[in-house]
Structures are given as structure tokens and as C-alpha cells.
PDB file of C-alpha atoms in Angstrom:
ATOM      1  CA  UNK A  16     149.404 125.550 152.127  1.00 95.00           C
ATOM      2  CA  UNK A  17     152.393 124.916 154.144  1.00 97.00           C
ATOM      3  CA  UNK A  18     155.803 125.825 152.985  1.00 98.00           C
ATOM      4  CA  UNK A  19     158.799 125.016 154.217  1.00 98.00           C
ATOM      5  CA  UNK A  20     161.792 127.282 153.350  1.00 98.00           C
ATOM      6  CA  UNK A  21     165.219 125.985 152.976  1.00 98.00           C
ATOM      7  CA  UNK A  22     168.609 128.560 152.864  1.00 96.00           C
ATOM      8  CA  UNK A  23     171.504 129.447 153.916  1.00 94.00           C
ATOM      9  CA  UNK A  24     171.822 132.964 155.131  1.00 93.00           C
ATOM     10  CA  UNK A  25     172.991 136.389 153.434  1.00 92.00           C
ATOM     11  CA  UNK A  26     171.622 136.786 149.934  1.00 91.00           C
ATOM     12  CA  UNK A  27     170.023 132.900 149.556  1.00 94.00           C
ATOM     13  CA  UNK A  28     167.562 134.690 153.100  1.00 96.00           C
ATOM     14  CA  UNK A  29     166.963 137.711 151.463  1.00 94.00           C
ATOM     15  CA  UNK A  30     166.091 136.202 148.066  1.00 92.00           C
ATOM     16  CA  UNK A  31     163.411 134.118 149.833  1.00 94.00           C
ATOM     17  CA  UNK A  32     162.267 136.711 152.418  1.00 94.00           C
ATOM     18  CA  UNK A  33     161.690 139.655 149.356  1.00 91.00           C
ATOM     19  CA  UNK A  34     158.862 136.998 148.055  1.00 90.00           C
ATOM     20  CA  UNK A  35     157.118 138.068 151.338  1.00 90.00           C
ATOM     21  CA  UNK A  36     154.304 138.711 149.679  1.00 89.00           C
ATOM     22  CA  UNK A  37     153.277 135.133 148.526  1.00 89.00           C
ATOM     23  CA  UNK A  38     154.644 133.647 151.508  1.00 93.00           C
ATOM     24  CA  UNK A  39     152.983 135.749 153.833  1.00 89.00           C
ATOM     25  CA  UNK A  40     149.494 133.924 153.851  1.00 92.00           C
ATOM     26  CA  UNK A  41     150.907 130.463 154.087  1.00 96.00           C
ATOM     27  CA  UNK A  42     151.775 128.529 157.058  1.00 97.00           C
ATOM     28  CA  UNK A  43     155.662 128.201 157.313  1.00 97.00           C
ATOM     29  CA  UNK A  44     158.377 127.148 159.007  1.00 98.00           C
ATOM     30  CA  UNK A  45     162.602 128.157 157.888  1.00 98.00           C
ATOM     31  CA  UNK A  46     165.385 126.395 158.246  1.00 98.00           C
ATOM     32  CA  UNK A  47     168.766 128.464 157.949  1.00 98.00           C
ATOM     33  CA  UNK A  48     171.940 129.406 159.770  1.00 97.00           C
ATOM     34  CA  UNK A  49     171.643 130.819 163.354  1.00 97.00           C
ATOM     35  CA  UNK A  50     173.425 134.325 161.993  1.00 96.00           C
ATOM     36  CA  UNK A  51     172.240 137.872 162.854  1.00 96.00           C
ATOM     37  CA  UNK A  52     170.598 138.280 159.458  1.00 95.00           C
ATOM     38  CA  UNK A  53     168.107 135.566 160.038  1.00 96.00           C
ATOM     39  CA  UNK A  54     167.839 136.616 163.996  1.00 96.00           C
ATOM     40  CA  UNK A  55     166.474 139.935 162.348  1.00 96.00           C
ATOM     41  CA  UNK A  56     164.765 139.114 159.374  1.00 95.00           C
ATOM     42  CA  UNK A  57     162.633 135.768 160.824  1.00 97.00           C
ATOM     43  CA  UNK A  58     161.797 137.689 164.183  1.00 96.00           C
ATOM     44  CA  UNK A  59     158.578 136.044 165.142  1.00 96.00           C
ATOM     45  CA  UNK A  60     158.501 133.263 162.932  1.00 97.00           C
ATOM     46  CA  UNK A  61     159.013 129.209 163.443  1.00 97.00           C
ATOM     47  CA  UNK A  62     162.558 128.553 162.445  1.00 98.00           C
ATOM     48  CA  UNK A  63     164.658 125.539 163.190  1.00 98.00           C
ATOM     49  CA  UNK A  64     168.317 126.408 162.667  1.00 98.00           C
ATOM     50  CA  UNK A  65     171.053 124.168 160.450  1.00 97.00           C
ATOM     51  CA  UNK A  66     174.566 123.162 160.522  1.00 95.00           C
ATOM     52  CA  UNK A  67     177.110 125.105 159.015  1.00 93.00           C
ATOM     53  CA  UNK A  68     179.136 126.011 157.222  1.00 88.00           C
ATOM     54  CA  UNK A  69     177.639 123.289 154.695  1.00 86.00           C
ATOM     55  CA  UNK A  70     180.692 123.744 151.948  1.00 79.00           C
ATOM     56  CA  UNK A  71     182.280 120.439 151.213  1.00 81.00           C
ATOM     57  CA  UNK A  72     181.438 119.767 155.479  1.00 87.00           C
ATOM     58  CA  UNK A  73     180.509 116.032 155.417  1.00 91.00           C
ATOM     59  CA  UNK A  74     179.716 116.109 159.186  1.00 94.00           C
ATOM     60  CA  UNK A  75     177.573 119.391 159.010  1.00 94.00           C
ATOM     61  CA  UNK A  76     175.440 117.577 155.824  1.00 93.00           C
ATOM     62  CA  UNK A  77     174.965 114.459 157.618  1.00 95.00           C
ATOM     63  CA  UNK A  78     173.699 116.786 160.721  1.00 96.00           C
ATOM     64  CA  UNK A  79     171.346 118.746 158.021  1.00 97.00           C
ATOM     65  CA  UNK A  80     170.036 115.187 157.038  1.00 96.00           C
ATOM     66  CA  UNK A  81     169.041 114.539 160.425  1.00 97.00           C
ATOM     67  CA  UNK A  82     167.375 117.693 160.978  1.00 98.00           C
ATOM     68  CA  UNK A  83     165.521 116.557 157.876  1.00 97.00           C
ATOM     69  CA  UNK A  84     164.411 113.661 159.202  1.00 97.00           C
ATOM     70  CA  UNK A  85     162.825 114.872 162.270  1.00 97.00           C
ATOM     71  CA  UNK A  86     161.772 117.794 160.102  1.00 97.00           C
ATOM     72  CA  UNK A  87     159.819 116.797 157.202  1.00 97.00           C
ATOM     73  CA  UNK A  88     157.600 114.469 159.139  1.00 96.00           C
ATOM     74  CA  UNK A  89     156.780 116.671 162.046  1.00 96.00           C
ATOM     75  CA  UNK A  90     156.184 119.651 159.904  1.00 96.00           C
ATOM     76  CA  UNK A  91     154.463 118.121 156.752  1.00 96.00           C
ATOM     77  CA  UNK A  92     155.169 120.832 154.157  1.00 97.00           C
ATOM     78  CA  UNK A  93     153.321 120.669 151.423  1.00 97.00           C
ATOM     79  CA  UNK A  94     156.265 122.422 149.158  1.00 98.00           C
ATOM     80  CA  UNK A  95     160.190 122.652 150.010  1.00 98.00           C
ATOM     81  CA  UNK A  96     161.560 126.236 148.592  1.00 98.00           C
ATOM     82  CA  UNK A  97     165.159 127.039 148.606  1.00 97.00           C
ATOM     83  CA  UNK A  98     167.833 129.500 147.129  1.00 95.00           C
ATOM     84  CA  UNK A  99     170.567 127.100 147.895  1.00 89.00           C
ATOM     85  CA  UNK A 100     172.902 126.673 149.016  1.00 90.00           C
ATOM     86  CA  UNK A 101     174.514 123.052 150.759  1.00 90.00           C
ATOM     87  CA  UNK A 102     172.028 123.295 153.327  1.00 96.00           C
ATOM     88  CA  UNK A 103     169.159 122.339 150.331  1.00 96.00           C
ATOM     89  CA  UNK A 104     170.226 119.158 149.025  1.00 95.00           C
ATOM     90  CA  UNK A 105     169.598 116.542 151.876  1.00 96.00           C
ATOM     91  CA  UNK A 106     166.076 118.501 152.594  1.00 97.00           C
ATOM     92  CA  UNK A 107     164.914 117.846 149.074  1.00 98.00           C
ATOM     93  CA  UNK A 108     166.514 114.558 148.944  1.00 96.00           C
ATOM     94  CA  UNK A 109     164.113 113.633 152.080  1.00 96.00           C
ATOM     95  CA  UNK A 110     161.378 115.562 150.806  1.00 97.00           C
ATOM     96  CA  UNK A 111     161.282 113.297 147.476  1.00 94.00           C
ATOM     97  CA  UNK A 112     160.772 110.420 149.908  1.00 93.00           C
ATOM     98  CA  UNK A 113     157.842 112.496 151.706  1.00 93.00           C
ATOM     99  CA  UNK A 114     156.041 112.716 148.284  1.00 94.00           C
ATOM    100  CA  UNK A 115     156.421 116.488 149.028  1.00 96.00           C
ATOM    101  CA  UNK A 116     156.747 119.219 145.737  1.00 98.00           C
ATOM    102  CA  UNK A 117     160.210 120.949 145.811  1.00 98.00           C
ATOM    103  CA  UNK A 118     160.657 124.433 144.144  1.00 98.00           C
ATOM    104  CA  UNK A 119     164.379 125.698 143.809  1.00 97.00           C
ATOM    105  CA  UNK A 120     165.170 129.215 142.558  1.00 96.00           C
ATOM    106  CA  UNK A 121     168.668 129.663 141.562  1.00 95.00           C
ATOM    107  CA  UNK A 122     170.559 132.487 142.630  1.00 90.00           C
ATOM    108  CA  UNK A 123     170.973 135.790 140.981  1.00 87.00           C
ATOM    109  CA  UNK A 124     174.957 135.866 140.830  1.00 87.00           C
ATOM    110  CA  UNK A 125     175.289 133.274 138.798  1.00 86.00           C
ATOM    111  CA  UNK A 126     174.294 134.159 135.390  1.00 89.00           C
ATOM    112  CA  UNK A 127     176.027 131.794 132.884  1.00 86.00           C
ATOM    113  CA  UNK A 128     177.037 128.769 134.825  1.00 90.00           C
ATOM    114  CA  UNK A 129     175.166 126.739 137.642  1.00 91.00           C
ATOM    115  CA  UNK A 130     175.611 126.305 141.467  1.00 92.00           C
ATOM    116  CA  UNK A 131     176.992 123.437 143.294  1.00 92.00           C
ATOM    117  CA  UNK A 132     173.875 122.970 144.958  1.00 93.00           C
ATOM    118  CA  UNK A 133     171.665 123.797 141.649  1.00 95.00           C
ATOM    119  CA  UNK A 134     172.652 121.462 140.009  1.00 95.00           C
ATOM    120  CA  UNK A 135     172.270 118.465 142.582  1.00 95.00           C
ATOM    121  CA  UNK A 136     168.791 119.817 143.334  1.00 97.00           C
ATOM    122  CA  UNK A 137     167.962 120.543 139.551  1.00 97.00           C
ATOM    123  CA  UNK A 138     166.528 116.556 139.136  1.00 97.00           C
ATOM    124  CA  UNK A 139     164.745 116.472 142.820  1.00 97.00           C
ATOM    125  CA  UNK A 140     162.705 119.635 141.545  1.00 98.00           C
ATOM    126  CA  UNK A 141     159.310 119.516 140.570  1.00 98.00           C
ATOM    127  CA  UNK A 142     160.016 123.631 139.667  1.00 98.00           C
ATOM    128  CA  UNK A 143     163.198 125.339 138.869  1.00 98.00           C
ATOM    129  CA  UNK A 144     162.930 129.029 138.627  1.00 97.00           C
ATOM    130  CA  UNK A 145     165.629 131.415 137.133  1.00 97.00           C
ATOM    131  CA  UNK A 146     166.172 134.781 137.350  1.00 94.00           C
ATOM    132  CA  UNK A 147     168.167 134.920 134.243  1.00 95.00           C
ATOM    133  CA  UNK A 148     167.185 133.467 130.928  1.00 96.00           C
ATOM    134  CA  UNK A 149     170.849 133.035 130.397  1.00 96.00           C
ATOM    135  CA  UNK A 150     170.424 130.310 133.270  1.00 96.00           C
ATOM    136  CA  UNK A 151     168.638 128.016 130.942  1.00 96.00           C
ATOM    137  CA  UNK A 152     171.918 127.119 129.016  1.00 96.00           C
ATOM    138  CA  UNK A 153     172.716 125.008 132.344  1.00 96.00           C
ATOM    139  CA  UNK A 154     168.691 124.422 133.484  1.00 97.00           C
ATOM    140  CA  UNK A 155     166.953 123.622 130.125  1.00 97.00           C
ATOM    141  CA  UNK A 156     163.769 123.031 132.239  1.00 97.00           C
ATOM    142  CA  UNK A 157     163.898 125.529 134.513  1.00 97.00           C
ATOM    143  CA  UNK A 158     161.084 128.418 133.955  1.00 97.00           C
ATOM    144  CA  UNK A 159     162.841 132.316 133.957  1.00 97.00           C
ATOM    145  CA  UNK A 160     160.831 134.424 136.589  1.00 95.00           C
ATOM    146  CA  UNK A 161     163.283 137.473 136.506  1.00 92.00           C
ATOM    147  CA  UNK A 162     165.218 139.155 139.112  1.00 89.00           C
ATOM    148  CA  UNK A 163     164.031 138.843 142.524  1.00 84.00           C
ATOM    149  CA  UNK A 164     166.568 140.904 144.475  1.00 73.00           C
TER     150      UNK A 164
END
């Protein structure tokens, strides 16, 4: 299978990189911020680095979009994974025109009320995992997996 793994850095990286395990015998490629977290943690792999900062940025989304463009069809994933945050949205907005799954797993901070980027991405998911079943109160469909972190 090939996955490709959308984030921004900090905790939405680490979320994705402690589910090593599983992603570890897939073919992959990341997308995230050019920071010294992800120079460390993605040593070695194939990473293509986004805009930021991605928070209310028009330009830096409509940059992100791009890199989707030339992404997706180069790369062929056959799933899109994120954690969030802004960087997310136009990469599984593009991927629903690629016919490609999308799996989003909210973040672990936010307990009783949704992200930003959660919520837009909640109806282009074909999975939406939680870490808290107090989550569901905002993500009726989305399936509780527990904490990752």
C-alpha cells in the first residue's frame, strides 16, 4: 500500500510517526513543515515539504494546493493520513478528486470540541479516528481508537 502522510509539525508529526509500526511496511512519502523536528524524525525518508504557517494564510493554502496537485498524481497514494492541521484540507480536497481513501485522526488536545481543520476534513474522510470518546459529541461518525501519544 502506499500512504501518503499529511501534518504539520510538533505534536500533529509525532502523533503520526508513534504509529511507526503500521506505517513501517508501507511505501510512503510526508508532507510537513521544513522544521528541525521533521529534519530529525523523517531522516531517510521521501518528504516533500509545505508552506507555512497554514493559520488563516490564504497564500500559504493556495501554495499547499499546488503542491497537491503535482503531488497526488506523481505519488499515487493509495490512502491520505493526517493529524491536521491547515496543511490537510487542500490535500484531501485533491485527494477526493484522485478517488484516493482519506483517514484523519484528530488530535489528542482537543477533547470536547473539534479542530479547525477537523472539522473541514470530517466530510472528505472515508475514516475519522478519535482518541477520545468524548470526541464523538462533535464527530458522530468518527470511530474512538484511544490515545496515541
Amino acid at each position: 500500500m502506499k500512504v501518503l502522510f499529511v501534518c504539520s509539525g510538533g505534536g500533529h508529526l509525532t502523533q503520526l510517526h508513534r504509529l511507526r509500526g503500521w506505517w513501517g511496511e508501507h511505501e510512503r512519502h510526508w508532507v510537513t513543515f521544513k522544521q528541525p523536528d521533521a529534519l530529525s524524525l523523517l531522516d531517510g525518508e521521501s518528504v516533500s515539504w509545505a508552506y507555512h504557517p497554514t493559520t488563516r494564510n490564504i497564500p500559504n493554502l493556495i501554495r499547499n494546493l499546488g503542491l497537491a496537485v503535482r503531488l497526488l498524481p506523481r505519488f499515487r497514494p493509495d490512502v491520505v493520513v493526517s493529524t491536521g492541521a491547515g496543511v490537510a484540507f487542500p490535500f484531501f480536497l485533491l485527494a477526493k478528486l484522485f478517488r484516493c481513501r482519506t483517514v484523519y485522526l484528530e488530535v489528542y488536545d482537543r477533547i470536547d470540541s473539534g479542530t479547525l481543520t477537523g472539522k473541514l476534513c470530517y466530510p472528505l474522510s472515508d475514516l475519522f479516528l478519535l482518541q477520545w470518546p468524548e470526541q464523538q459529541k462533535v464527530y458522530p461518525r468518527g470511530v474512538v481508537v484511544g490515545q496515541v501519544l
